[in-house]
Amino acid sequence: MSDKKTALVISAHAADFVWRCGGAIALHAEMGYNVTVACLSFGERGESARLWKEGKSLDEVKAIRRGEAEEAAKVLGVHDLVCFDLGDYPLELSRDNKTDLVNLIRKVQPSFMLSHSQYDPYNTDHMYTTQVALECRMIAQAWGHNPGEKVLGAPQLYLFEPHQTEQMGWKPDTFLDITPVWEKKRAAMEHMNGQVHLWDYYTRVAQQRANHFKRNSGGMSGGRDCKYAEGFQSIFPRTVDEL
Amino acid sequence: MSDKKTALVISAHAADFVWRCGGAIALHAEMGYNVTVACLSFGERGESARLWKEGKSLDEVKAIRRGEAEEAAKVLGVHDLVCFDLGDYPLELSRDNKTDLVNLIRKVQPSFMLSHSQYDPYNTDHMYTTQVALECRMIAQAWGHNPGEKVLGAPQLYLFEPHQTEQMGWKPDTFLDITPVWEKKRAAMEHMNGQVHLWDYYTRVAQQRANHFKRNSGGMSGGRDCKYAEGFQSIFPRTVDEL
Amino acid sequence: MSDKKTALVISAHAADFVWRCGGAIALHAEMGYNVTVACLSFGERGESARLWKEGKSLDEVKAIRRGEAEEAAKVLGVHDLVCFDLGDYPLELSRDNKTDLVNLIRKVQPSFMLSHSQYDPYNTDHMYTTQVALECRMIAQAWGHNPGEKVLGAPQLYLFEPHQTEQMGWKPDTFLDITPVWEKKRAAMEHMNGQVHLWDYYTRVAQQRANHFKRNSGGMSGGRDCKYAEGFQSIFPRTVDEL
Amino acid sequence: MSDKKTALVISAHAADFVWRCGGAIALHAEMGYNVTVACLSFGERGESARLWKEGKSLDEVKAIRRGEAEEAAKVLGVHDLVCFDLGDYPLELSRDNKTDLVNLIRKVQPSFMLSHSQYDPYNTDHMYTTQVALECRMIAQAWGHNPGEKVLGAPQLYLFEPHQTEQMGWKPDTFLDITPVWEKKRAAMEHMNGQVHLWDYYTRVAQQRANHFKRNSGGMSGGRDCKYAEGFQSIFPRTVDEL
Amino acid sequence: MSDKKTALVISAHAADFVWRCGGAIALHAEMGYNVTVACLSFGERGESARLWKEGKSLDEVKAIRRGEAEEAAKVLGVHDLVCFDLGDYPLELSRDNKTDLVNLIRKVQPSFMLSHSQYDPYNTDHMYTTQVALECRMIAQAWGHNPGEKVLGAPQLYLFEPHQTEQMGWKPDTFLDITPVWEKKRAAMEHMNGQVHLWDYYTRVAQQRANHFKRNSGGMSGGRDCKYAEGFQSIFPRTVDEL
Amino acid sequence: MSDKKTALVISAHAADFVWRCGGAIALHAEMGYNVTVACLSFGERGESARLWKEGKSLDEVKAIRRGEAEEAAKVLGVHDLVCFDLGDYPLELSRDNKTDLVNLIRKVQPSFMLSHSQYDPYNTDHMYTTQVALECRMIAQAWGHNPGEKVLGAPQLYLFEPHQTEQMGWKPDTFLDITPVWEKKRAAMEHMNGQVHLWDYYTRVAQQRANHFKRNSGGMSGGRDCKYAEGFQSIFPRTVDEL
């Protein structure tokens, strides 16, 4: 374990980490964080409509999606892309799969974690992933799990932006300015060839969040300029020395 | 207007700023903030039971409560204690009173504001105060209110800890370590002679919040040591450059 | 002040106390409680459609509604029906009106209070009444309000059943068996001649709540038999010596 | 009263009806509805920063804002733009002002109404407006209010999209395709010269809502194509003959 | 697949579809919809108390409940009653069971779906069923699930009325007039011989919902007459061309 | 089955029943209740950090924790401590484990049950336990589960106090005065040697809840004196004959 700061993204499907927190990944990578992305599935069945319409086989779809994820990860500066390849629609983790995730959490010792919203009636894989993230975070904190290993501290779990935020009961409490790394996020998105219509969608999301960043940093009297931002909801309270 | 950082507390009754955020006041004062406290009333009717039982007159009760608030403010390092003297149980602000509060907000130009929880069925003065705080914050931001004055930016409004938190739907998202200034908070509380039973109550609150500080800063693997803390709920999202 | 136990109903319009808690009133009256009903208005404008269609004048409508309320109160065994006659649609209380209500609360010293749900987009008079009830309850508790008078303790505020419960976010936590006094409630309802269609509506409400009473007192293994019940939501926690 | 279908928008400030439901207005106007817009203020103090920075006087600001609102209304096909000119930041309605609004509601007899979200900590004028809208809707329904007039039925109250939806607890349950009238909405927005930065912001809002329209009309299997949409939250349940 | 419109009910126990949406079934059947009912269990253990008290065996209970469900389905005009026979108290679906349900959803291609409330502390089978319904709906939409099959669109999922609605956090947003088919619903209910006490209970529910239908379609100025109605809560937003 | 009143606590880990409802147990034991405690695990992995740091083996940790639980149970007057020994972090119940719990519930026939809060992002074992408690309570009520056995009635499920109440969305509606048995609770806590820092923490919790007891039993006019209390949230409504 190096002395570098670290972060861990737990993504249900291969592209989620790109749309939803690609900016946070690139920004923290530039700041020197080692960012690990756990991709629980490739989103091969549920989020690759175009490939299936083209008649690709399951193996082909997975290979293509893996390739895209790897390209996107490279662009974003991901330190380690861990593909669990557990299948999607539905995504299900066995006890062993969960133990693998616990082991990864312990190995990474993240300063903060990122995952999905807690409710998503459109996509039960998403809310299931967050439930698993909370369970595995808890196990990683237990002194009696693989005694002798370094236990996990209390990293924040940030919930990144879902599609149709209001339907998910997701309320962002943190806006992150990703303007400095925007080109990387856009480039990473453009590697996701099966979901071209989302490139502009998530570009607009970033622009709207930038407006919110500006408003919340200064209101009508200005606010700090910001062209692209991402929003996050925190599960746990912060501990601070200054308000 | 100096270059010092500033904060503004809006307190329904004379003692609220002591119990609920005395630590935050003292800590930020020590850090060099100018902290202004707006005391909308002395809590003379509703929070001075002992004095009334002793047969004091209204003027006597108010004078005593004012004196206690001033002593407490001095101990905490309050820069400016502004007593609006608007009466309590119920507290009501006329349009002019609100304009005075807007003017104060503009004069202070706070980096952050502090007030009550948004719901309190035990004490409607408390929730009314927060409603007024939001309204006046909005007016202070308007370019057309007293054009030419410096308009307000977008300071966070932190809601400090109410009595019986769960009944108020109050959920802290920020814990502040007030250990370095604990003696000041305790001393300030001990100036509130009409509510002696609350000295130990709010000492225990600080100890419990310290436990939460520790847990949220490190969980079972430690967490930063902390002996006294205060909790706050944010109304607005934060804008950050690092998660 | 006698040694009898007392209760206070705060009803926005003349008929609300009949439909929504007529059973509770009659039952507690039979148990020896002195039940006072504060009728803030007669519901003359908003809940007397039939009378207006018949061409009655405002004074006539009010007189008829007052008469009905008095008849209903008599049947239910109301100890004191206090008609504030403040107008409805909208109902508004001046500071003096509120002081009158505070004085009534202090005079009655109720063991428990009853009023409307906290949200009602169909009828803003209803939610306003509950807001006023909480404010006046607080003032009645203040030692500095009319010093020397007996201050109020901490009576529960039960929210009685609104029309279209789910739209009001009202969730009953207490079901009261009113079978022994059902005939009185039905008779009282039948005095409300302007709203005949509600006689059967609120009879069915009582029958449904009886089913809920039975289920919650015993589930599928029986439960105590009950033919008519009323539901209430509590604002404040209970204090008990046995769970 | 003609036989035409009608709608009523209650807008706190002059521009709200443009950004938030300009598409709904234009679309229903094209369908033959008479759409009335009640502008309670011009947003002169709080939403005209550019004009104040230019040194305009209050009267000038109001005149300019009125002009913009009239131009926008014309483009959208508004049947009647009613400017209440009540002032903003804060907006406050006297009993007489409310009566005027009740009279307008009765005159229009709207099939549906549109107003703001029920919570908005950034802008208390907005949530106040919705509270007033509910109160006035209720009074307009009362047979005893100006007896002899045609009383109001039970029109839906749709809450249009606030800025920063998630912070307002606003959850859309209805998406309206405004593609056919998009050019009109864009043109109307371009009349709001004081808030140029919002033209693109609300264009992107419409594009994002179009994506949601498409998803909710057909999901991954297609969905109806839609380029621009608006979202609304309903206060009241619908009554239907087919699901 | 014919051109007829279709609907799919997912019912945890044999009788749920009768009490909770029997009217919707009969009404849409009369309108020409093919309505399929998936009965996941017969409610043999948990909802057949009378039969067990009579000493029936498990097989007998199941046979009787199946018979009742079939009779009720026939009366209501159900197109296809699919009994999964998975057991109840608790109901649990294996991956294969879920795949069967996905296949049924795809076969039916419903215009809308109906299932239970999302929360039910009295009956965990109910909330589990809705969770499964959401998961299977999602899988049925995936292009990679059985590639080549017609994927599902985005049908609404309506939550039908639970017992003790307020305890389940269920809030109806849609009332359906079932007066034209009331006799069929009553007849279907009368086939459920093990729960005779519910015949009148759900008749009263329908009468109360009719009152709500009337109020929401016209308020105090009338509203459309309606003798029996059912209420539903929508999970997803609607997409419309007119408000 | 004797005629004694009974209660059942379902505790995820060995110490939960001590911290969270030790007072309720001791108090009801003194009143003559037979209180059974189901300990689903010993909290060996997740709540025994000190023992692991000392290098104990799993068997040693479990034996020590079992011993502590037994000592604490003895002090509290627990009638029957049933250790399920199912493992923790994560706790998982197979169908057979759940059947064992159902059998225990039926054997005990509790007047009321106690378990964890419904949400706990820090500890997924806790919320899982409550979910299981509701499922097993439901099965125990089913006439078709082991026909011939006495079925369960409808006991209240009280949720005892979690750590960091506000983060769990837990809201107490019932405060129990445990002053008479305080020494027993403190003594029981002092048997939990692995979590010494919690002895004072939960002593302060009891003192704070006593303040709430006093306030809610009498407000500023007194309230019943109380030195130690515990708080509980009810899942189900109460059925009463007097408000």
mmCIF file of N, CA and C in Angstrom, chain C residues 146-215:
data_model
loop_
_atom_site.group_PDB
_atom_site.id
_atom_site.type_symbol
_atom_site.label_atom_id
_atom_site.label_comp_id
_atom_site.label_asym_id
_atom_site.label_seq_id
_atom_site.Cartn_x
_atom_site.Cartn_y
_atom_site.Cartn_z
ATOM 1 N N ASN C 146 -49.260 35.847 31.018
ATOM 2 C CA ASN C 146 -50.166 36.060 32.155
ATOM 3 C C ASN C 146 -49.641 35.385 33.415
ATOM 4 N N PRO C 147 -48.532 35.893 33.900
ATOM 5 C CA PRO C 147 -47.895 35.276 35.068
ATOM 6 C C PRO C 147 -48.889 35.142 36.228
ATOM 7 N N GLY C 148 -48.818 34.056 36.901
ATOM 8 C CA GLY C 148 -49.731 33.828 38.009
ATOM 9 C C GLY C 148 -50.801 32.808 37.662
ATOM 10 N N GLU C 149 -51.156 32.746 36.383
ATOM 11 C CA GLU C 149 -52.102 31.721 35.949
ATOM 12 C C GLU C 149 -51.433 30.345 35.969
ATOM 13 N N LYS C 150 -52.267 29.338 36.058
ATOM 14 C CA LYS C 150 -51.736 27.969 35.980
ATOM 15 C C LYS C 150 -51.286 27.695 34.540
ATOM 16 N N VAL C 151 -50.028 27.323 34.383
ATOM 17 C CA VAL C 151 -49.552 27.051 33.024
ATOM 18 C C VAL C 151 -49.983 25.661 32.572
ATOM 19 N N LEU C 152 -49.964 25.508 31.265
ATOM 20 C CA LEU C 152 -50.372 24.225 30.681
ATOM 21 C C LEU C 152 -49.258 23.194 30.824
ATOM 22 N N GLY C 153 -49.627 21.932 31.019
ATOM 23 C CA GLY C 153 -48.648 20.842 31.023
ATOM 24 C C GLY C 153 -48.243 20.481 29.605
ATOM 25 N N ALA C 154 -48.230 19.214 29.280
ATOM 26 C CA ALA C 154 -47.803 18.792 27.935
ATOM 27 C C ALA C 154 -48.810 17.816 27.334
ATOM 28 N N PRO C 155 -50.042 18.298 27.121
ATOM 29 C CA PRO C 155 -51.064 17.389 26.589
ATOM 30 C C PRO C 155 -50.732 16.918 25.181
ATOM 31 N N GLN C 156 -51.048 15.698 24.904
ATOM 32 C CA GLN C 156 -50.923 15.179 23.536
ATOM 33 C C GLN C 156 -51.802 16.001 22.608
ATOM 34 N N LEU C 157 -51.334 16.196 21.381
ATOM 35 C CA LEU C 157 -52.210 16.739 20.340
ATOM 36 C C LEU C 157 -52.470 15.621 19.343
ATOM 37 N N TYR C 158 -53.694 15.131 19.375
ATOM 38 C CA TYR C 158 -54.088 14.098 18.406
ATOM 39 C C TYR C 158 -54.654 14.778 17.168
ATOM 40 N N LEU C 159 -54.245 14.296 16.004
ATOM 41 C CA LEU C 159 -54.793 14.790 14.745
ATOM 42 C C LEU C 159 -55.900 13.845 14.312
ATOM 43 N N PHE C 160 -57.130 14.360 14.232
ATOM 44 C CA PHE C 160 -58.236 13.467 13.851
ATOM 45 C C PHE C 160 -58.260 13.249 12.340
ATOM 46 N N GLU C 161 -59.143 12.384 11.900
ATOM 47 C CA GLU C 161 -59.109 11.898 10.516
ATOM 48 C C GLU C 161 -59.597 12.934 9.515
ATOM 49 N N PRO C 162 -58.744 13.276 8.549
ATOM 50 C CA PRO C 162 -59.164 14.186 7.480
ATOM 51 C C PRO C 162 -59.926 13.419 6.406
ATOM 52 N N HIS C 163 -60.541 14.151 5.511
ATOM 53 C CA HIS C 163 -61.140 13.535 4.341
ATOM 54 C C HIS C 163 -59.999 13.190 3.388
ATOM 55 N N GLN C 164 -60.030 12.010 2.786
ATOM 56 C CA GLN C 164 -58.958 11.598 1.865
ATOM 57 C C GLN C 164 -57.614 11.561 2.583
ATOM 58 N N THR C 165 -57.525 10.686 3.523
ATOM 59 C CA THR C 165 -56.374 10.618 4.429
ATOM 60 C C THR C 165 -55.028 10.576 3.711
ATOM 61 N N GLU C 166 -54.939 9.782 2.664
ATOM 62 C CA GLU C 166 -53.633 9.583 2.017
ATOM 63 C C GLU C 166 -53.128 10.866 1.373
ATOM 64 N N GLN C 167 -54.048 11.709 0.910
ATOM 65 C CA GLN C 167 -53.622 12.962 0.271
ATOM 66 C C GLN C 167 -53.064 13.944 1.301
ATOM 67 N N MET C 168 -53.372 13.716 2.563
ATOM 68 C CA MET C 168 -52.952 14.646 3.616
ATOM 69 C C MET C 168 -51.692 14.157 4.341
ATOM 70 N N GLY C 169 -51.180 13.020 3.940
ATOM 71 C CA GLY C 169 -50.016 12.484 4.624
ATOM 72 C C GLY C 169 -50.327 12.147 6.071
ATOM 73 N N TRP C 170 -51.583 11.825 6.336
ATOM 74 C CA TRP C 170 -52.024 11.516 7.699
ATOM 75 C C TRP C 170 -51.919 10.010 7.932
ATOM 76 N N LYS C 171 -51.263 9.621 9.014
ATOM 77 C CA LYS C 171 -51.074 8.207 9.321
ATOM 78 C C LYS C 171 -51.514 7.940 10.755
ATOM 79 N N PRO C 172 -52.608 7.235 10.934
ATOM 80 C CA PRO C 172 -53.102 7.010 12.297
ATOM 81 C C PRO C 172 -52.186 6.073 13.067
ATOM 82 N N ASP C 173 -51.921 6.406 14.327
ATOM 83 C CA ASP C 173 -51.150 5.506 15.184
ATOM 84 C C ASP C 173 -51.968 5.019 16.354
ATOM 85 N N THR C 174 -53.219 5.453 16.430
ATOM 86 C CA THR C 174 -54.084 5.102 17.554
ATOM 87 C C THR C 174 -55.504 4.875 17.049
ATOM 88 N N PHE C 175 -56.048 3.711 17.333
ATOM 89 C CA PHE C 175 -57.454 3.459 17.003
ATOM 90 C C PHE C 175 -58.255 3.347 18.294
ATOM 91 N N LEU C 176 -59.344 4.087 18.334
ATOM 92 C CA LEU C 176 -60.187 4.147 19.528
ATOM 93 C C LEU C 176 -61.508 3.431 19.244
ATOM 94 N N ASP C 177 -61.868 2.505 20.074
ATOM 95 C CA ASP C 177 -63.134 1.772 19.911
ATOM 96 C C ASP C 177 -64.283 2.674 20.363
ATOM 97 N N ILE C 178 -65.154 3.059 19.416
ATOM 98 C CA ILE C 178 -66.270 3.935 19.781
ATOM 99 C C ILE C 178 -67.609 3.201 19.680
ATOM 100 N N THR C 179 -67.543 1.890 19.637
ATOM 101 C CA THR C 179 -68.780 1.106 19.528
ATOM 102 C C THR C 179 -69.804 1.481 20.604
ATOM 103 N N PRO C 180 -69.371 1.647 21.854
ATOM 104 C CA PRO C 180 -70.366 1.929 22.909
ATOM 105 C C PRO C 180 -71.132 3.227 22.702
ATOM 106 N N VAL C 181 -70.580 4.143 21.955
ATOM 107 C CA VAL C 181 -71.243 5.445 21.773
ATOM 108 C C VAL C 181 -71.638 5.690 20.330
ATOM 109 N N TRP C 182 -71.635 4.619 19.546
ATOM 110 C CA TRP C 182 -71.888 4.824 18.134
ATOM 111 C C TRP C 182 -73.214 5.513 17.850
ATOM 112 N N GLU C 183 -74.242 5.119 18.573
ATOM 113 C CA GLU C 183 -75.556 5.713 18.291
ATOM 114 C C GLU C 183 -75.529 7.223 18.490
ATOM 115 N N LYS C 184 -74.753 7.662 19.467
ATOM 116 C CA LYS C 184 -74.640 9.103 19.688
ATOM 117 C C LYS C 184 -73.937 9.791 18.518
ATOM 118 N N LYS C 185 -72.882 9.160 18.039
ATOM 119 C CA LYS C 185 -72.179 9.801 16.917
ATOM 120 C C LYS C 185 -73.086 9.871 15.695
ATOM 121 N N ARG C 186 -73.762 8.788 15.418
ATOM 122 C CA ARG C 186 -74.658 8.797 14.252
ATOM 123 C C ARG C 186 -75.747 9.861 14.427
ATOM 124 N N ALA C 187 -76.296 9.942 15.630
ATOM 125 C CA ALA C 187 -77.343 10.938 15.875
ATOM 126 C C ALA C 187 -76.786 12.352 15.707
ATOM 127 N N ALA C 188 -75.586 12.567 16.206
ATOM 128 C CA ALA C 188 -74.978 13.895 16.068
ATOM 129 C C ALA C 188 -74.762 14.223 14.598
ATOM 130 N N MET C 189 -74.279 13.247 13.847
ATOM 131 C CA MET C 189 -74.066 13.488 12.412
ATOM 132 C C MET C 189 -75.384 13.850 11.737
ATOM 133 N N GLU C 190 -76.463 13.208 12.170
ATOM 134 C CA GLU C 190 -77.742 13.456 11.506
ATOM 135 C C GLU C 190 -78.304 14.841 11.818
ATOM 136 N N HIS C 191 -77.650 15.557 12.713
ATOM 137 C CA HIS C 191 -78.022 16.956 12.910
ATOM 138 C C HIS C 191 -77.377 17.867 11.866
ATOM 139 N N MET C 192 -76.396 17.367 11.163
ATOM 140 C CA MET C 192 -75.723 18.194 10.166
ATOM 141 C C MET C 192 -76.490 18.060 8.858
ATOM 142 N N ASN C 193 -77.532 18.859 8.705
ATOM 143 C CA ASN C 193 -78.453 18.680 7.591
ATOM 144 C C ASN C 193 -77.903 19.138 6.256
ATOM 145 N N GLY C 194 -76.865 19.937 6.303
ATOM 146 C CA GLY C 194 -76.335 20.443 5.043
ATOM 147 C C GLY C 194 -75.407 19.463 4.366
ATOM 148 N N GLN C 195 -75.037 18.417 5.044
ATOM 149 C CA GLN C 195 -74.055 17.488 4.470
ATOM 150 C C GLN C 195 -74.523 16.036 4.636
ATOM 151 N N VAL C 196 -75.754 15.816 4.184
ATOM 152 C CA VAL C 196 -76.398 14.511 4.373
ATOM 153 C C VAL C 196 -75.565 13.369 3.791
ATOM 154 N N HIS C 197 -74.925 13.650 2.650
ATOM 155 C CA HIS C 197 -74.153 12.591 1.986
ATOM 156 C C HIS C 197 -72.980 12.117 2.839
ATOM 157 N N LEU C 198 -72.612 12.903 3.860
ATOM 158 C CA LEU C 198 -71.480 12.493 4.694
ATOM 159 C C LEU C 198 -71.897 11.577 5.846
ATOM 160 N N TRP C 199 -73.204 11.474 6.115
ATOM 161 C CA TRP C 199 -73.631 10.581 7.206
ATOM 162 C C TRP C 199 -73.148 9.159 6.942
ATOM 163 N N ASP C 200 -73.435 8.695 5.741
ATOM 164 C CA ASP C 200 -73.039 7.318 5.419
ATOM 165 C C ASP C 200 -71.533 7.213 5.190
ATOM 166 N N TYR C 201 -70.972 8.282 4.627
ATOM 167 C CA TYR C 201 -69.529 8.266 4.393
ATOM 168 C C TYR C 201 -68.780 8.025 5.710
ATOM 169 N N TYR C 202 -69.137 8.805 6.728
ATOM 170 C CA TYR C 202 -68.401 8.664 7.988
ATOM 171 C C TYR C 202 -68.860 7.463 8.824
ATOM 172 N N THR C 203 -70.002 6.930 8.480
ATOM 173 C CA THR C 203 -70.385 5.636 9.075
ATOM 174 C C THR C 203 -69.462 4.544 8.527
ATOM 175 N N ARG C 204 -69.228 4.598 7.223
ATOM 176 C CA ARG C 204 -68.318 3.619 6.628
ATOM 177 C C ARG C 204 -66.885 3.811 7.137
ATOM 178 N N VAL C 205 -66.468 5.052 7.294
ATOM 179 C CA VAL C 205 -65.141 5.295 7.875
ATOM 180 C C VAL C 205 -65.037 4.565 9.215
ATOM 181 N N ALA C 206 -66.054 4.712 10.046
ATOM 182 C CA ALA C 206 -66.031 4.083 11.383
ATOM 183 C C ALA C 206 -65.985 2.564 11.276
ATOM 184 N N GLN C 207 -66.666 2.024 10.295
ATOM 185 C CA GLN C 207 -66.651 0.570 10.112
ATOM 186 C C GLN C 207 -65.277 0.083 9.640
ATOM 187 N N GLN C 208 -64.681 0.841 8.733
ATOM 188 C CA GLN C 208 -63.345 0.452 8.257
ATOM 189 C C GLN C 208 -62.335 0.535 9.393
ATOM 190 N N ARG C 209 -62.419 1.588 10.178
ATOM 191 C CA ARG C 209 -61.476 1.737 11.283
ATOM 192 C C ARG C 209 -61.697 0.634 12.326
ATOM 193 N N ALA C 210 -62.921 0.165 12.438
ATOM 194 C CA ALA C 210 -63.185 -0.959 13.348
ATOM 195 C C ALA C 210 -62.454 -2.210 12.862
ATOM 196 N N ASN C 211 -62.450 -2.408 11.561
ATOM 197 C CA ASN C 211 -61.696 -3.533 11.006
ATOM 198 C C ASN C 211 -60.218 -3.383 11.349
ATOM 199 N N HIS C 212 -59.712 -2.171 11.250
ATOM 200 C CA HIS C 212 -58.298 -1.950 11.574
ATOM 201 C C HIS C 212 -58.050 -2.144 13.069
ATOM 202 N N PHE C 213 -59.002 -1.710 13.872
ATOM 203 C CA PHE C 213 -58.882 -1.929 15.319
ATOM 204 C C PHE C 213 -58.738 -3.431 15.594
ATOM 205 N N LYS C 214 -59.604 -4.182 14.968
ATOM 206 C CA LYS C 214 -59.616 -5.629 15.204
ATOM 207 C C LYS C 214 -58.292 -6.261 14.771
ATOM 208 N N ARG C 215 -57.839 -5.878 13.586
ATOM 209 C CA ARG C 215 -56.580 -6.432 13.074
ATOM 210 C C ARG C 215 -55.401 -6.092 13.973
#
